[in-house]
Amino acid sequence: MDDGADLVSRLHSEEANPALLEQVVAGTEETTTGVIRLKSMATEGVLKYPIIAVNDARTKHFFDNRYGTGQSTLDGIIRATNLLIAGTTVVVAGYGWCGRGVANRARGLGANVIVTEVIPLKALEAVMDGFRVLPMQKAVQEAGLVITLTGDIHVLRQEHFKAMKDGAIIANSGHFNVEIDIPALEKLSVDKGKARPYVEVYTLGDGKKLYLIGEGRLVNLAAAEGHPASVMDMSFANQALCLEYIAQNRDNLENRVYDVPESIDETVAQLKLEAFGIEIDTLTAEQEKYLNSWEMGT
Amino acid sequence: MDDGADLVSRLHSEEANPALLEQVVAGTEETTTGVIRLKSMATEGVLKYPIIAVNDARTKHFFDNRYGTGQSTLDGIIRATNLLIAGTTVVVAGYGWCGRGVANRARGLGANVIVTEVIPLKALEAVMDGFRVLPMQKAVQEAGLVITLTGDIHVLRQEHFKAMKDGAIIANSGHFNVEIDIPALEKLSVDKGKARPYVEVYTLGDGKKLYLIGEGRLVNLAAAEGHPASVMDMSFANQALCLEYIAQNRDNLENRVYDVPESIDETVAQLKLEAFGIEIDTLTAEQEKYLNSWEMGT
Amino acid sequence: MDDGADLVSRLHSEEANPALLEQVVAGTEETTTGVIRLKSMATEGVLKYPIIAVNDARTKHFFDNRYGTGQSTLDGIIRATNLLIAGTTVVVAGYGWCGRGVANRARGLGANVIVTEVIPLKALEAVMDGFRVLPMQKAVQEAGLVITLTGDIHVLRQEHFKAMKDGAIIANSGHFNVEIDIPALEKLSVDKGKARPYVEVYTLGDGKKLYLIGEGRLVNLAAAEGHPASVMDMSFANQALCLEYIAQNRDNLENRVYDVPESIDETVAQLKLEAFGIEIDTLTAEQEKYLNSWEMGT
Amino acid sequence: MDDGADLVSRLHSEEANPALLEQVVAGTEETTTGVIRLKSMATEGVLKYPIIAVNDARTKHFFDNRYGTGQSTLDGIIRATNLLIAGTTVVVAGYGWCGRGVANRARGLGANVIVTEVIPLKALEAVMDGFRVLPMQKAVQEAGLVITLTGDIHVLRQEHFKAMKDGAIIANSGHFNVEIDIPALEKLSVDKGKARPYVEVYTLGDGKKLYLIGEGRLVNLAAAEGHPASVMDMSFANQALCLEYIAQNRDNLENRVYDVPESIDETVAQLKLEAFGIEIDTLTAEQEKYLNSWEMGT
């Protein structure tokens, strides 16, 4: 089981003892980043055993990103700052699954939320979901809190810091600490200090203060406890069931990256519902037949 | 341009004048049902010209189903009944795009919403979105209003009518009028009359009254005005741009069903944003480069 | 039973047959406006029989204004225009009970809501509830829809019409049709016509079109069906129980305006809960005692 | 400045040096409890100096209770448990200002919320706000999390613990630690241990585990940081301005409890808006006149 494909790359590297790699039957991978790296290895023909991309299970990334990141990002920010979210103008950069999660949770806590995007379709969904959509340069002028979750680099940079209001709080919940251009922020600042645990205060030349949480690292890990157990349980159930599957089906698998079998994804959803004590309907025979026969009903 | 593939089937039928079919260069299709029928025709090798599935554009079905159906379903129900949604327990059968739209709009109007599903993953999303999920047999016992949007047959049937509360209102917003088993309802009833325009009242043997809107047909068409223009504009923009595309590219297309070109989908999203007067960000050169190079940032 | 104190004033006027007034034992009044007029009459010593201000029951104005006006205002606007509320920037003028109701329902339908106010405390509540608060002159520049519910005059006037965007829709849900300065709008316009039933389109000198619903009258009455029955039932229950009370207690009442007896207000709430089939808790003996004795627990 | 009237009672007690009391010119009080105690003292004629009830300012208790308690209660619970609120059935006992705050924030974080009440009118508001309302005995059977904010004693007691599901979490956000009958819980338990910091796990006779946060004390103080600064600033602004007022007006005040002057309440609201950088409208001369003259407009 790997997280980020770090173990896999190490095992496949020249420094590693080749005997180790030979003992590995198959593997699983938890993260988006890892899946991308593994697919490159498979394409280049260097991957030496089959791997299931647990990350891509719907019971993993639908829940992890929307509900897990949504809550834990704001949890980290509140722990670090004790900010009242109600009444705060919150800018959410990126309206992917994570951004949607955070935008909804911020609104649910009483914030007025502005979304920034680079993709027209996502921007349009944000508009239809009732959020304001602005270019970042305008958005930061109103922001009490700015959160980046884009997967890209330097989403907040010099021109944005200059336009921010005194007292604005900045946090990142994207995977890497590159979304906020911290060197640019340092360069603009005449002073820097610790405002609270996990919070640095930067004083700019004009006396304005900006607050950066957790050095721009994933705020739910930097200042809170990461995802709640009740989101991680679905990831780990996928891991366990995929390991069983891959062990039993090793002989029929090639050395490439596989999706989580549909039946495992469904089993995990079913098990989670049972853990909640929730029952759902099943199709009647008549309904099954209807769904398979499009002549009826027209 | 077709809606439901009715024109296409007619043109391809034995009764039609073959000269007509020969004049057709290419086509587009607006609906899910039509796309399914056309794909069957293509698979069977009988389709005589290329068709673009406008329905499958993201700027069509994302917006049409969630926001259009969401609002217009409740609009139809309110016009037909003048029901106060606030405080009403509303059962939404099906948590697809349409069901999500209706569940969210009902909650936004103050309802307590129960979702029913047959697919565990969708049921789980409904739970995580804060809705109660129950089997229909239990759900109807609490319902003031039940809305079906499943695409399946007899979602409400004899055992459910029997379990409903006196005064419950029933509506369908799925494509066909088969989701509610009206013959079964008729059979259970000792009396039937008109309660208001578009509303039939059924009196059951025990004196209980159930109210059916619009004879179980799509309630937004039966009792309101269908989708708002500001949703249909995106469908029609897709139609127009696809017709232009298919005319220009006819020589390179086979006689099968094509997706809407990605660039048209994006253009429509961009045009809609402009119509709202909304500007968004664009990637910097540095950001473009970063997205294409996964080594950075790790 | 009176609505607006029109019957009462007539009975007390010099033109009325004095024999009629003598036959009246007591009365009730449904509206805010009526209550104000009756209190003036009582203060001036001219009121000839006791009246209960049904309007002031909490089971009347809490529900009527927030939930009734909230839904029916948007219902009227949607019927008149078939506007998609999702994605629309809606300006709500006034954050009293009615304004709150409309602001919440608009947000629940996917709007981005801006509130305008003249009272700082209410403005602050709107901010904390997650709405944007702006002066009207700025708000109208972003508005797709403007709704007035302030109880005051000329909330929308010449300078606002001039600043509105092309295509903006204007509606009033306050009691009188004076909140929108229609004469000023007429004066600015070079053309006026009917866009749809209940919708007038005004063309301004620069070609911009503004849409006025229901001639600026209460939009839920002008273009929909007023309040739903399930809100009015509480008003009428108050009316019925107050009539019984006032008939039984006539001898002990002076000729002035009385509040609805607390016990009737509570009875109506209790009856409404029963109509919903909802049970609630009752205090234990220990809890009753605790509430009456502030020494415990400290 | 006092919080709970503890200093005042001490100064007025027989043990205190009478010289101290003579030096006190006037005072202010922050809490509901303190105000009640001081009013008793005033009624009994023992209060020796005037006191302003800062607690009763609208800019204090409207914001403190709804937005402060709403967020910080869930913040405390999340810090203590790392529970995912989305998908959790949360029971909120009490639909006063605090209960409303918590119910709304829990819903905003994705919970399915059940409200319990003893007052029909409040129960009805909860229903109309879209919440389910149940008696506690039924509510606890579905609860993943139960929060008490009633101001009363033993809201959760033996029969409720017995009916709870395995794994249920219990927290209090009412002022005193008497809302949960902890002795009854201890008596039902065969084992007790520490699950996490601030969380005790009780094992009942049937093996069921219940989790109690912060020993039933105010969970936002026990497990988080109390109210955010941006709520407390309004309380402290009221304190400061009331001290100035009471010093300047001492000679005209009797030895009793005074409300915060309306003008101070309004000033604080205005200052808070300015701190947010928010401008609002002011009445025109025409509007002022209209509001004072009820003949116009009818």
Coordinates of N, CA, C and O in Angstrom, one line a residue, chain C residues 196-280:
Chain C
R196 N -45.2 40.4 -20.8 CA -45.9 39.1 -20.5 C -47.1 39.5 -19.6 O -47.1 40.7 -19.2
P197 N -48.0 38.7 -19.4 CA -49.1 39.0 -18.4 C -48.4 39.4 -17.1 O -47.5 38.8 -16.7
Y198 N -48.9 40.5 -16.5 CA -48.4 41.1 -15.3 C -47.0 41.7 -15.4 O -46.4 42.1 -14.3
V199 N -46.4 41.8 -16.5 CA -45.1 42.4 -16.7 C -45.1 43.5 -17.7 O -45.4 43.3 -18.9
E200 N -44.7 44.7 -17.2 CA -44.6 45.9 -18.1 C -43.1 46.1 -18.4 O -42.3 46.0 -17.5
V201 N -42.8 46.3 -19.7 CA -41.4 46.6 -20.0 C -41.3 48.1 -20.3 O -42.0 48.7 -21.1
Y202 N -40.3 48.8 -19.6 CA -40.1 50.2 -19.8 C -38.8 50.3 -20.6 O -37.7 49.8 -20.2
T203 N -38.8 51.1 -21.7 CA -37.6 51.4 -22.4 C -37.1 52.8 -22.1 O -37.8 53.7 -22.3
L204 N -35.9 52.8 -21.6 CA -35.3 54.1 -21.2 C -34.7 54.8 -22.4 O -34.5 54.2 -23.4
G205 N -34.3 56.0 -22.2 CA -33.7 56.8 -23.3 C -32.5 56.2 -23.9 O -32.3 56.3 -25.1
D206 N -31.7 55.5 -23.1 CA -30.5 54.9 -23.7 C -30.7 53.5 -24.2 O -29.8 52.8 -24.6
G207 N -32.0 53.1 -24.3 CA -32.4 51.8 -24.9 C -32.5 50.7 -23.9 O -32.9 49.6 -24.2
K208 N -32.0 51.0 -22.7 CA -32.1 49.9 -21.6 C -33.5 49.6 -21.3 O -34.4 50.5 -21.3
K209 N -33.8 48.3 -21.1 CA -35.2 47.9 -20.7 C -35.2 47.4 -19.3 O -34.4 46.7 -18.8
L210 N -36.2 47.9 -18.6 CA -36.5 47.5 -17.2 C -37.9 46.9 -17.1 O -38.8 47.3 -17.8
Y211 N -38.0 45.8 -16.4 CA -39.3 45.0 -16.3 C -39.9 45.2 -14.9 O -39.3 44.9 -13.9
L212 N -41.2 45.7 -14.9 CA -41.9 45.9 -13.7 C -43.0 44.9 -13.6 O -43.9 44.8 -14.5
I213 N -43.1 44.2 -12.4 CA -44.1 43.2 -12.2 C -45.3 43.8 -11.5 O -45.2 44.5 -10.5
G214 N -46.5 43.5 -12.0 CA -47.7 43.7 -11.3 C -47.9 45.2 -10.9 O -48.5 45.5 -9.8
E215 N -47.4 46.1 -11.7 CA -47.6 47.6 -11.5 C -47.1 48.0 -10.1 O -47.6 48.9 -9.5
G216 N -46.1 47.3 -9.6 CA -45.5 47.6 -8.3 C -46.4 47.3 -7.1 O -46.1 47.7 -6.0
R217 N -47.5 46.6 -7.3 CA -48.4 46.1 -6.2 C -47.8 44.8 -5.6 O -47.0 44.2 -6.2
L218 N -48.3 44.5 -4.4 CA -47.8 43.3 -3.8 C -47.8 42.1 -4.8 O -48.8 41.6 -5.2
V219 N -46.6 41.6 -5.0 CA -46.4 40.7 -6.2 C -47.0 39.4 -5.9 O -47.5 38.7 -6.9
N220 N -47.2 39.0 -4.6 CA -47.8 37.6 -4.4 C -49.3 37.7 -4.6 O -49.9 36.7 -4.9
L221 N -49.9 38.9 -4.5 CA -51.3 39.0 -4.8 C -51.5 39.3 -6.3 O -52.4 38.8 -6.9
A222 N -50.6 40.1 -6.8 CA -50.7 40.6 -8.2 C -50.5 39.4 -9.2 O -51.2 39.3 -10.2
A223 N -49.6 38.6 -8.9 CA -49.2 37.6 -9.9 C -49.2 36.1 -9.4 O -48.9 35.2 -10.2
A224 N -49.6 35.9 -8.1 CA -49.8 34.5 -7.6 C -51.1 34.5 -6.8 O -52.0 35.2 -7.1
E225 N -51.1 33.7 -5.8 CA -52.4 33.5 -5.0 C -52.3 33.9 -3.6 O -53.1 33.4 -2.7
G226 N -51.4 34.9 -3.3 CA -51.3 35.3 -1.9 C -50.7 34.2 -1.1 O -50.0 33.3 -1.6
H227 N -50.9 34.3 0.2 CA -50.3 33.3 1.1 C -50.9 31.9 1.0 O -52.1 31.8 0.8
P228 N -50.1 30.9 1.1 CA -50.6 29.5 1.1 C -51.6 29.3 2.3 O -51.5 29.9 3.4
A229 N -52.6 28.4 2.1 CA -53.6 28.1 3.1 C -52.9 27.6 4.4 O -53.4 27.9 5.5
S230 N -51.8 27.0 4.3 CA -51.2 26.4 5.5 C -50.5 27.5 6.3 O -49.9 27.2 7.3
V231 N -50.5 28.8 5.9 CA -50.1 29.9 6.7 C -51.3 30.6 7.2 O -51.4 31.0 8.4
M232 N -52.3 30.7 6.3 CA -53.5 31.4 6.7 C -54.3 30.7 7.8 O -55.0 31.3 8.6
D233 N -54.2 29.4 7.8 CA -54.9 28.6 8.8 C -54.6 29.1 10.2 O -55.5 29.1 11.1
M234 N -53.4 29.5 10.5 CA -53.0 29.9 11.8 C -53.7 31.3 12.1 O -54.1 31.5 13.2
S235 N -53.7 32.2 11.1 CA -54.4 33.5 11.3 C -55.9 33.2 11.6 O -56.5 33.8 12.5
F236 N -56.5 32.3 10.9 CA -57.9 32.1 11.0 C -58.3 31.4 12.3 O -59.3 31.6 12.9
A237 N -57.4 30.5 12.8 CA -57.6 29.9 14.1 C -57.5 30.9 15.2 O -58.3 30.9 16.1
N238 N -56.6 31.9 15.0 CA -56.5 33.0 16.0 C -57.8 33.8 16.0 O -58.4 34.1 17.0
Q239 N -58.3 34.1 14.8 CA -59.5 34.8 14.6 C -60.7 34.1 15.3 O -61.4 34.7 16.2
A240 N -60.8 32.8 15.1 CA -62.0 32.1 15.6 C -61.9 32.0 17.1 O -62.9 32.3 17.8
L241 N -60.7 31.7 17.6 CA -60.6 31.6 19.1 C -60.7 32.9 19.8 O -61.2 33.0 20.9
C242 N -60.3 34.0 19.1 CA -60.4 35.3 19.7 C -61.9 35.8 19.8 O -62.3 36.5 20.7
L243 N -62.6 35.4 18.7 CA -64.0 35.8 18.7 C -64.7 35.1 19.9 O -65.5 35.7 20.6
E244 N -64.4 33.8 20.1 CA -65.0 33.1 21.2 C -64.7 33.8 22.5 O -65.5 34.0 23.4
Y245 N -63.4 34.1 22.7 CA -62.9 34.7 23.9 C -63.6 36.0 24.2 O -64.0 36.3 25.3
I246 N -63.6 36.9 23.1 CA -64.2 38.2 23.3 C -65.7 38.2 23.6 O -66.2 39.0 24.3
A247 N -66.3 37.2 23.0 CA -67.8 37.1 23.3 C -68.0 36.7 24.7 O -68.9 37.2 25.4
Q248 N -67.1 35.8 25.2 CA -67.3 35.3 26.6 C -66.9 36.3 27.7 O -67.3 36.2 28.8
N249 N -65.9 37.2 27.3 CA -65.4 38.1 28.3 C -65.7 39.5 28.1 O -65.1 40.4 28.6
R250 N -66.7 39.8 27.2 CA -67.1 41.1 26.9 C -67.3 42.0 28.1 O -66.9 43.2 28.1
D251 N -67.9 41.5 29.1 CA -68.2 42.4 30.2 C -67.0 42.9 31.0 O -67.1 43.9 31.7
N252 N -65.9 42.2 30.8 CA -64.7 42.6 31.6 C -63.7 43.4 30.7 O -62.6 43.7 31.1
L253 N -64.1 43.8 29.5 CA -63.2 44.4 28.6 C -63.6 45.9 28.4 O -64.8 46.2 28.2
E254 N -62.6 46.7 28.3 CA -62.8 48.1 28.0 C -62.8 48.3 26.4 O -62.4 47.5 25.7
N255 N -63.2 49.5 26.0 CA -63.2 49.8 24.6 C -61.8 50.2 24.1 O -61.6 51.4 23.8
R256 N -61.0 49.2 24.0 CA -59.6 49.5 23.5 C -59.1 48.3 22.8 O -59.8 47.3 22.6
V257 N -57.8 48.4 22.3 CA -57.2 47.3 21.5 C -56.5 46.3 22.5 O -55.6 46.8 23.2
Y258 N -56.8 45.0 22.4 CA -56.2 44.0 23.3 C -55.3 43.1 22.5 O -55.5 42.9 21.3
D259 N -54.2 42.7 23.1 CA -53.4 41.6 22.5 C -54.2 40.3 22.5 O -55.1 40.1 23.4
V260 N -53.8 39.4 21.6 CA -54.3 38.0 21.7 C -53.8 37.4 23.0 O -52.7 37.5 23.3
P261 N -54.8 36.8 23.7 CA -54.4 36.1 25.0 C -53.3 35.1 24.7 O -53.4 34.3 23.8
E262 N -52.2 35.1 25.5 CA -51.1 34.2 25.4 C -51.6 32.7 25.3 O -51.0 32.0 24.5
S263 N -52.6 32.4 26.0 CA -53.1 31.0 25.9 C -53.6 30.6 24.5 O -53.5 29.5 24.1
I264 N -54.3 31.6 23.9 CA -54.8 31.3 22.5 C -53.6 31.2 21.5 O -53.6 30.2 20.7
D265 N -52.6 32.0 21.7 CA -51.4 31.9 20.8 C -50.8 30.5 21.0 O -50.4 29.9 20.0
E266 N -50.7 30.1 22.2 CA -50.1 28.8 22.5 C -50.9 27.7 22.0 O -50.4 26.7 21.4
T267 N -52.2 27.8 22.1 CA -53.2 26.8 21.6 C -53.0 26.6 20.1 O -53.0 25.5 19.6
V268 N -52.9 27.8 19.4 CA -52.8 27.7 17.9 C -51.5 27.0 17.6 O -51.5 26.1 16.6
A269 N -50.4 27.3 18.2 CA -49.2 26.6 17.9 C -49.3 25.1 18.2 O -48.9 24.3 17.4
Q270 N -50.0 24.8 19.3 CA -50.1 23.4 19.6 C -51.0 22.7 18.6 O -50.7 21.5 18.2
L271 N -52.1 23.3 18.2 CA -53.0 22.7 17.2 C -52.3 22.5 15.9 O -52.5 21.5 15.2
K272 N -51.4 23.5 15.5 CA -50.7 23.4 14.2 C -49.7 22.2 14.3 O -49.6 21.4 13.3
L273 N -49.1 22.1 15.4 CA -48.2 20.9 15.6 C -48.9 19.6 15.4 O -48.5 18.7 14.8
E274 N -50.1 19.6 16.0 CA -50.9 18.3 16.0 C -51.3 18.1 14.5 O -51.4 16.9 14.1
A275 N -51.7 19.1 13.8 CA -52.1 19.0 12.4 C -50.9 18.4 11.6 O -51.1 17.6 10.6
F276 N -49.7 18.7 12.0 CA -48.5 18.2 11.3 C -48.2 16.7 11.8 O -47.4 16.0 11.3
G277 N -48.9 16.4 12.9 CA -48.7 15.1 13.5 C -47.4 15.0 14.3 O -46.7 14.0 14.5
I278 N -47.0 16.2 14.9 CA -45.7 16.3 15.6 C -45.9 16.4 17.1 O -46.7 17.2 17.6
E279 N -45.2 15.5 17.8 CA -45.2 15.5 19.3 C -44.0 16.2 19.8 O -42.9 16.1 19.2
I280 N -44.1 16.9 20.9 CA -42.9 17.5 21.6 C -42.9 17.1 23.0 O -43.8 16.5 23.5

